[in-house]
Amino acid sequence: MSVIRLKGQADRRLRAGHQWIYSNEVNTSETPLKQFTPGDQVVVETAQGKPLGIATINPNTLICGRLISRSTDTLLNKSTLVHRLKIALSLREMTYPAPYYRLVFGDSDGLSGLVVDRFADIIVVQISTAGMERVKSEIVEALQDVIKPTAILMKNDGKMRQIEGLETYVEEAFGTVPETVFLQENGVLFEAPVWDGQKTGWFYDHRENRKTMQGFCDGKRVLDVFSYVGGWGVQAASAGATDVTFIDASESALNYVNGNLKLNQYEGVSNLMHGDAFEAMSSLIEDKQRFDVVVMDPPAFIARRKDIKAGEGAYHRANQLAMRLVAKGGILVSASCSMHLETARLHDLVRSNSRQLERFSQLVYRGTQAPDHPVHPAIEETEYLKALFYRIHNNMGL
């Protein structure tokens, strides 16, 4: 096989457990990156020529290499995919009684650039790297062997593909995939739009946080901001909330909210607000509306490091509006899926809002991503989700 040789000391992160190789870590005078085609598999060597394993290569990206194995005998092929899918499946099956979960979470399951979500017999796949794209047919075959699904959808329209120089597309790889799929989470039924929805159509990562949220909702009034198809609000309704308001910029998503409420035979009051979340919350404040539970789960306001300042401003403003809508003694759930926003910083933003609004806030629960989104201990990027639950009081003179 072809070889890439690292610069001196550039192997330290890999030896510590990381799986990524940056282009500035490669000794390009000895092993020029331009000789490779995106998706090639190569042997990775230290500066002294000692093999470290096999990686897929994309010479056109900052993260130019992704380690597949620490053995030079293991290639990324169907056999390796089947083996790692079985290991990933065993974790999910020991965790969840029903087949609704993220089956593969990229680096954390030893399959960098691959995400697989399972909706019973329907599988939705997202490929984000050239290396995984090269073995797309093997991925489909491996999934057929391990899961035996009735259909597989390739939802390859993510932003990462553009960085990797890959075309975007959404297509059936096997069988016939319906426009929407059914799933169950925390005992609540949902219908999710896998073809046209966000990401794979559903977000399993907040499963445990939503379960915690349910405990605060019986007999309460709930606001679900950035609701998408109602992951939080519909579960609040199923947990006994008497009045649930949903805010989302997508009219289509709100139509699914309505359908999911009916699917769970909700008989309480529901209010669907279509429009900009910031404007909608401001309108509710003007109308002097208050809610016992307010869930603030926005999209990633910080996609890249250069977005941190502007993104933190957006999180600050969103949480301030949300806090003003919390009834006395109510619960604010402040969530973030931005990897570049640390949990401590989100907590600090909420603290700042508490002081500005003269509220007394108490952190009562710290949530993170569900077990089907395991964290790789050497790759901090795999730990991205946070959900902080606060009880909010009017100023107590403190």
Coordinates of C-alpha atoms in Angstrom, one line a residue:
M1 CA 0.0 0.0 0.0
S2 CA 1.0 3.6 -0.4
V3 CA 2.4 5.4 2.7
I4 CA 2.1 8.8 4.4
R5 CA 4.9 9.7 6.8
L6 CA 4.2 12.1 9.7
K7 CA 6.5 14.9 10.9
G8 CA 8.4 14.5 14.1
Q9 CA 6.2 14.2 17.2
A10 CA 3.0 14.4 15.0
D11 CA 2.2 10.9 16.1
R12 CA 1.5 11.9 19.7
R13 CA -2.2 12.5 19.3
L14 CA -2.7 9.2 17.4
R15 CA -0.8 7.3 20.1
A16 CA -3.0 9.0 22.7
G17 CA -6.1 7.6 21.0
H18 CA -7.1 10.2 18.5
Q19 CA -8.0 9.1 14.9
W20 CA -7.5 12.3 12.8
I21 CA -4.5 13.4 10.9
Y22 CA -4.1 17.1 9.9
S23 CA -2.5 18.0 6.7
N24 CA 0.2 20.1 8.4
E25 CA 1.3 17.0 10.3
V26 CA 2.3 15.1 7.2
N27 CA 5.9 15.2 5.9
T28 CA 4.9 16.2 2.4
S29 CA 8.4 16.4 1.1
E30 CA 8.8 12.6 1.6
T31 CA 5.1 11.7 1.0
P32 CA 3.3 14.4 -1.0
L33 CA -0.4 14.4 -0.3
K34 CA -1.2 15.5 -3.9
Q35 CA -0.3 12.0 -5.1
F36 CA -3.4 10.6 -3.5
T37 CA -7.0 10.5 -4.7
P38 CA -9.7 11.3 -2.1
G39 CA -10.8 8.1 -0.4
D40 CA -7.5 6.2 -0.9
Q41 CA -6.4 4.0 2.0
V42 CA -2.8 4.3 3.1
V43 CA -0.3 3.1 5.7
V44 CA 0.5 5.8 8.3
E45 CA 4.1 5.9 9.5
T46 CA 5.9 7.9 12.2
A47 CA 8.8 10.2 11.3
Q48 CA 11.1 7.2 11.9
G49 CA 9.1 4.9 9.6
K50 CA 7.3 2.9 12.2
P51 CA 3.8 1.9 11.0
L52 CA 0.9 3.2 13.1
G53 CA -2.0 1.7 11.1
I54 CA -4.2 2.4 8.1
A55 CA -6.1 5.6 7.3
T56 CA -8.3 6.9 4.6
I57 CA -6.9 10.0 2.9
N58 CA -8.4 13.2 1.4
P59 CA -5.5 15.4 0.2
N60 CA -7.8 18.4 -0.2
T61 CA -9.0 18.9 3.4
L62 CA -7.5 20.1 6.7
I63 CA -8.3 16.7 8.3
C64 CA -6.6 14.8 5.6
G65 CA -6.5 11.4 7.3
R66 CA -8.8 9.3 9.4
L67 CA -7.4 6.3 11.1
I68 CA -9.3 3.0 10.3
S69 CA -7.1 0.6 12.2
R70 CA -3.9 0.5 14.3
S71 CA -3.1 -2.7 12.4
T72 CA -1.7 -2.6 8.8
D73 CA -3.6 -5.8 8.1
T74 CA -7.1 -4.3 8.5
L75 CA -8.6 -2.4 5.6
L76 CA -11.9 -0.5 5.4
N77 CA -13.9 -3.2 3.6
K78 CA -17.1 -5.2 4.1
S79 CA -15.5 -7.5 6.6
T80 CA -14.4 -4.6 8.8
L81 CA -17.7 -2.9 8.5
V82 CA -19.7 -6.0 9.5
H83 CA -17.4 -6.5 12.5
R84 CA -17.8 -3.0 13.7
L85 CA -21.5 -2.8 13.0
K86 CA -22.0 -5.9 15.2
I87 CA -20.1 -4.2 18.0
A88 CA -22.1 -1.0 17.6
L89 CA -25.4 -3.0 17.5
S90 CA -24.5 -4.9 20.7
L91 CA -24.2 -1.6 22.6
R92 CA -27.6 -0.4 21.4
E93 CA -29.3 -3.6 22.1
M94 CA -28.1 -3.7 25.7
T95 CA -29.3 -0.2 26.1
Y96 CA -32.7 0.0 24.4
P97 CA -35.5 -2.5 24.2
A98 CA -36.8 -1.3 20.9
P99 CA -34.9 -0.8 17.5
Y100 CA -35.0 3.0 17.5
Y101 CA -31.6 4.5 18.0
R102 CA -28.4 5.8 16.4
L103 CA -26.7 2.7 15.3
V104 CA -23.4 4.2 14.3
F105 CA -21.9 7.5 15.6
G106 CA -18.9 8.0 13.5
D107 CA -15.5 8.1 15.3
S108 CA -17.0 6.8 18.5
D109 CA -17.9 3.5 16.8
G110 CA -14.6 3.3 14.9
L111 CA -16.3 4.4 11.6
S112 CA -15.2 8.0 11.1
G113 CA -17.4 9.8 8.6
L114 CA -20.4 7.4 9.0
V115 CA -23.7 8.0 10.8
V116 CA -26.5 5.4 10.8
D117 CA -29.9 5.9 12.4
R118 CA -32.3 3.0 12.8
F119 CA -36.1 3.3 12.6
A120 CA -37.0 -0.4 13.2
D121 CA -36.6 -1.9 9.7
I122 CA -35.8 1.3 8.0
I123 CA -32.1 2.5 8.0
V124 CA -31.0 6.1 7.2
V125 CA -27.3 6.5 6.4
Q126 CA -25.2 9.7 6.3
I127 CA -21.7 9.6 4.8
S128 CA -19.6 12.7 5.3
T129 CA -16.1 11.7 4.1
A130 CA -14.5 10.6 0.9
G131 CA -13.2 7.4 2.5
M132 CA -16.6 6.2 3.5
E133 CA -18.1 7.3 0.2
R134 CA -15.6 5.0 -1.6
V135 CA -17.0 2.0 0.3
K136 CA -20.7 3.0 0.0
S137 CA -21.8 -0.3 -1.6
E138 CA -19.9 -2.3 1.1
I139 CA -21.8 -0.2 3.8
V140 CA -25.1 -1.2 2.3
E141 CA -24.1 -4.8 2.1
A142 CA -22.8 -4.9 5.6
L143 CA -26.1 -3.3 6.9
Q144 CA -28.1 -5.9 5.0
D145 CA -26.0 -8.7 6.6
V146 CA -26.1 -7.3 10.2
I147 CA -29.5 -5.6 10.5
K148 CA -31.5 -7.2 7.6
P149 CA -33.5 -4.0 7.0
T150 CA -36.4 -3.7 4.5
A151 CA -35.0 -0.4 3.1
I152 CA -32.0 1.8 3.3
L153 CA -31.9 5.6 2.6
M154 CA -28.7 7.5 1.8
K155 CA -29.3 11.0 3.2
N156 CA -26.1 12.4 1.9
D157 CA -26.9 16.1 1.9
G158 CA -24.8 17.4 4.8
K159 CA -22.5 20.4 4.8
M160 CA -19.4 18.2 5.5
R161 CA -19.7 16.6 2.1
Q162 CA -19.0 19.9 0.4
I163 CA -15.8 20.3 2.5
E164 CA -14.8 16.8 1.4
G165 CA -15.5 17.6 -2.3
L166 CA -18.4 15.2 -2.5
E167 CA -21.7 15.7 -4.3
T168 CA -24.9 15.9 -2.2
Y169 CA -27.8 13.6 -2.9
V170 CA -30.7 11.7 -1.2
E171 CA -31.5 8.3 -2.7
E172 CA -32.7 4.8 -1.8
A173 CA -29.8 2.4 -1.6
F174 CA -32.0 -0.6 -1.0
G175 CA -35.8 -1.3 -0.9
T176 CA -38.4 1.4 -0.8
V177 CA -38.2 4.1 1.9
P178 CA -41.4 5.9 2.7
E179 CA -41.6 9.7 3.0
T180 CA -41.9 9.4 6.7
V181 CA -41.1 6.7 9.3
F182 CA -42.5 5.9 12.7
L183 CA -40.4 5.7 15.9
Q184 CA -40.8 5.4 19.6
E185 CA -38.9 7.3 22.2
N186 CA -39.6 7.2 26.0
G187 CA -42.9 5.5 25.3
V188 CA -44.0 8.2 22.9
L189 CA -44.8 7.7 19.2
F190 CA -43.6 9.9 16.5
E191 CA -43.6 10.2 12.7
A192 CA -40.4 11.7 11.2
P193 CA -39.7 13.0 7.7
V194 CA -36.6 11.1 6.7
W195 CA -36.5 12.4 3.1
D196 CA -37.0 16.1 3.6
G197 CA -36.4 16.6 7.3
Q198 CA -33.3 17.8 9.2
K199 CA -30.3 15.5 9.3
T200 CA -31.7 11.9 9.2
G201 CA -35.2 13.2 10.1
W202 CA -34.9 12.8 13.8
F203 CA -32.6 13.6 16.7
Y204 CA -32.1 10.7 19.1
D205 CA -29.3 12.4 21.0
H206 CA -31.6 14.2 23.5
R207 CA -33.6 11.1 24.4
E208 CA -32.4 11.0 28.1
N209 CA -32.9 14.7 28.5
R210 CA -36.4 14.6 27.2
K211 CA -37.1 11.7 29.6
T212 CA -35.9 13.9 32.5
M213 CA -38.0 16.8 31.2
Q214 CA -41.1 14.7 31.3
G215 CA -40.9 14.5 35.1
F216 CA -41.6 18.3 35.4
C217 CA -44.6 18.4 33.0
D218 CA -47.6 16.8 34.6
G219 CA -50.4 19.4 34.8
K220 CA -48.1 22.1 33.5
R221 CA -47.9 24.7 30.7
V222 CA -45.0 24.0 28.4
L223 CA -43.2 26.0 25.7
D224 CA -41.1 24.2 23.1
V225 CA -38.8 26.6 21.2
F226 CA -37.2 25.5 17.9
S227 CA -39.5 22.5 18.2
Y228 CA -38.9 20.9 14.8
V229 CA -41.4 17.9 14.7
G230 CA -42.1 18.1 18.5
G231 CA -39.5 15.9 20.1
W232 CA -39.7 17.8 23.4
G233 CA -43.2 19.2 23.4
V234 CA -45.0 16.1 22.3
Q235 CA -43.2 14.2 25.1
A236 CA -44.2 16.9 27.5
A237 CA -47.8 16.5 26.3
S238 CA -47.6 12.7 26.8
A239 CA -46.3 13.2 30.3
G240 CA -49.4 15.2 31.3
A241 CA -48.8 18.8 30.2
T242 CA -52.2 20.5 29.9
D243 CA -51.0 23.2 27.5
V244 CA -48.1 23.0 25.0
T245 CA -46.9 25.8 22.7
F246 CA -44.5 25.0 19.8
I247 CA -42.4 27.5 17.9
D248 CA -40.6 26.7 14.7
A249 CA -39.6 28.5 11.4
S250 CA -40.7 25.5 9.3
E251 CA -44.4 25.2 8.6
S252 CA -43.9 21.6 7.4
A253 CA -42.3 20.7 10.8
L254 CA -45.2 22.1 12.6
N255 CA -47.6 20.0 10.5
Y256 CA -45.7 17.0 11.8
V257 CA -46.0 18.4 15.4
N258 CA -49.8 18.4 14.9
G259 CA -49.7 14.9 13.5
N260 CA -47.6 13.6 16.4
L261 CA -49.9 15.1 19.0
K262 CA -52.8 13.3 17.3
L263 CA -50.7 10.1 17.1
N264 CA -50.5 10.2 20.9
Q265 CA -54.1 11.1 21.3
Y266 CA -53.3 14.4 23.1
E267 CA -56.5 16.1 24.4
G268 CA -54.9 19.1 26.0
V269 CA -54.4 22.6 24.5
S270 CA -51.8 23.0 21.8
N271 CA -50.6 26.2 20.0
L272 CA -48.4 26.1 16.9
M273 CA -46.4 29.3 16.2
H274 CA -44.9 29.5 12.8
G275 CA -42.0 32.0 12.4
D276 CA -38.7 33.3 13.8
A277 CA -38.2 32.0 17.3
F278 CA -36.8 35.3 18.6
E279 CA -39.8 37.3 17.3
A280 CA -42.2 34.7 18.5
M281 CA -40.8 34.7 22.0
S282 CA -40.9 38.5 22.0
S283 CA -44.5 38.4 21.0
L284 CA -45.3 36.0 23.9
I285 CA -43.5 38.3 26.3
E286 CA -45.6 41.3 25.1
D287 CA -48.7 39.2 25.7
K288 CA -47.5 38.5 29.2
Q289 CA -47.5 34.8 28.6
R290 CA -45.7 32.5 31.2
F291 CA -44.9 28.8 31.1
D292 CA -44.1 26.3 33.8
V293 CA -41.5 24.6 31.6
V294 CA -39.6 26.3 28.8
V295 CA -37.4 24.3 26.5
M296 CA -34.7 26.2 24.5
D297 CA -33.1 23.7 22.1
P298 CA -31.8 25.8 19.2
P299 CA -29.8 24.7 16.1
A300 CA -26.0 25.0 16.4
F301 CA -25.4 28.7 16.6
I302 CA -21.6 28.0 16.6
A303 CA -20.7 25.7 13.7
R304 CA -17.0 26.8 13.6
R305 CA -14.6 28.4 16.0
K306 CA -14.7 31.7 14.1
D307 CA -18.5 31.8 14.9
I308 CA -18.0 31.6 18.7
K309 CA -18.5 35.4 19.5
A310 CA -21.6 35.8 17.3
G311 CA -22.9 32.4 18.4
E312 CA -22.5 33.1 22.1
G313 CA -24.5 36.3 21.5
A314 CA -27.3 34.3 19.9
Y315 CA -27.3 31.9 22.8
H316 CA -27.4 34.7 25.3
R317 CA -30.3 36.4 23.6
A318 CA -32.3 33.2 23.1
N319 CA -31.9 32.2 26.8
Q320 CA -32.7 35.7 28.0
L321 CA -36.0 35.7 26.1
A322 CA -36.7 32.1 27.3
M323 CA -36.0 33.0 30.9
R324 CA -38.5 35.9 30.7
L325 CA -41.2 33.4 29.7
V326 CA -40.6 31.1 32.7
A327 CA -43.3 31.3 35.4
K328 CA -42.3 31.8 39.0
G329 CA -40.7 28.6 40.2
G330 CA -40.7 27.1 36.7
I331 CA -38.1 25.1 34.8
L332 CA -35.8 26.4 32.0
V333 CA -34.2 23.7 29.9
S334 CA -31.2 25.4 28.1
A335 CA -29.7 23.0 25.4
S336 CA -26.9 23.3 22.9
C337 CA -25.6 21.0 20.2
S338 CA -22.6 23.3 19.5
M339 CA -19.4 21.5 20.2
H340 CA -17.6 24.8 20.4
L341 CA -19.8 26.0 23.3
E342 CA -18.6 24.4 26.5
T343 CA -21.0 23.4 29.2
A344 CA -19.4 25.8 31.6
R345 CA -19.8 28.7 29.1
L346 CA -23.5 27.9 28.5
H347 CA -24.0 27.9 32.3
D348 CA -22.2 31.2 32.5
L349 CA -24.5 32.7 29.9
V350 CA -27.6 31.6 31.9
R351 CA -26.0 33.0 35.0
S352 CA -25.5 36.3 33.3
N353 CA -29.1 36.4 32.2
S354 CA -30.2 35.6 35.8
R355 CA -28.4 38.7 37.0
Q356 CA -29.6 41.0 34.3
L357 CA -33.2 39.9 34.7
E358 CA -33.0 39.8 38.5
R359 CA -33.9 36.2 38.7
F360 CA -32.7 33.5 41.1
S361 CA -31.7 30.4 39.1
Q362 CA -30.8 27.0 40.5
L363 CA -29.1 24.3 38.3
V364 CA -31.0 21.1 39.1
Y365 CA -29.8 18.8 36.3
R366 CA -27.0 18.4 33.8
G367 CA -27.8 16.4 30.8
T368 CA -25.7 15.1 27.9
Q369 CA -26.1 12.9 24.8
A370 CA -27.8 9.5 25.0
P371 CA -25.8 6.3 25.1
D372 CA -26.3 5.7 21.4
H373 CA -24.1 8.7 20.9
P374 CA -21.1 7.4 22.9
V375 CA -18.1 9.7 23.6
H376 CA -14.7 8.7 22.3
P377 CA -12.4 9.6 25.3
A378 CA -9.6 10.9 23.0
I379 CA -11.8 12.9 20.6
E380 CA -13.4 15.8 22.4
E381 CA -15.5 16.6 19.3
T382 CA -17.6 13.6 19.9
E383 CA -18.9 15.2 23.2
Y384 CA -21.0 18.0 21.9
L385 CA -24.5 17.9 23.5
K386 CA -25.5 19.6 26.7
A387 CA -28.9 20.3 28.4
L388 CA -28.9 22.3 31.6
F389 CA -32.1 22.4 33.7
Y390 CA -32.7 25.4 35.9
R391 CA -35.4 26.3 38.4
I392 CA -36.2 30.0 38.0
H393 CA -37.5 32.3 40.7
N394 CA -38.2 36.0 40.9
N395 CA -35.5 38.0 42.6
M396 CA -35.0 36.7 46.2
G397 CA -32.7 39.5 47.1
L398 CA -29.7 37.4 46.3

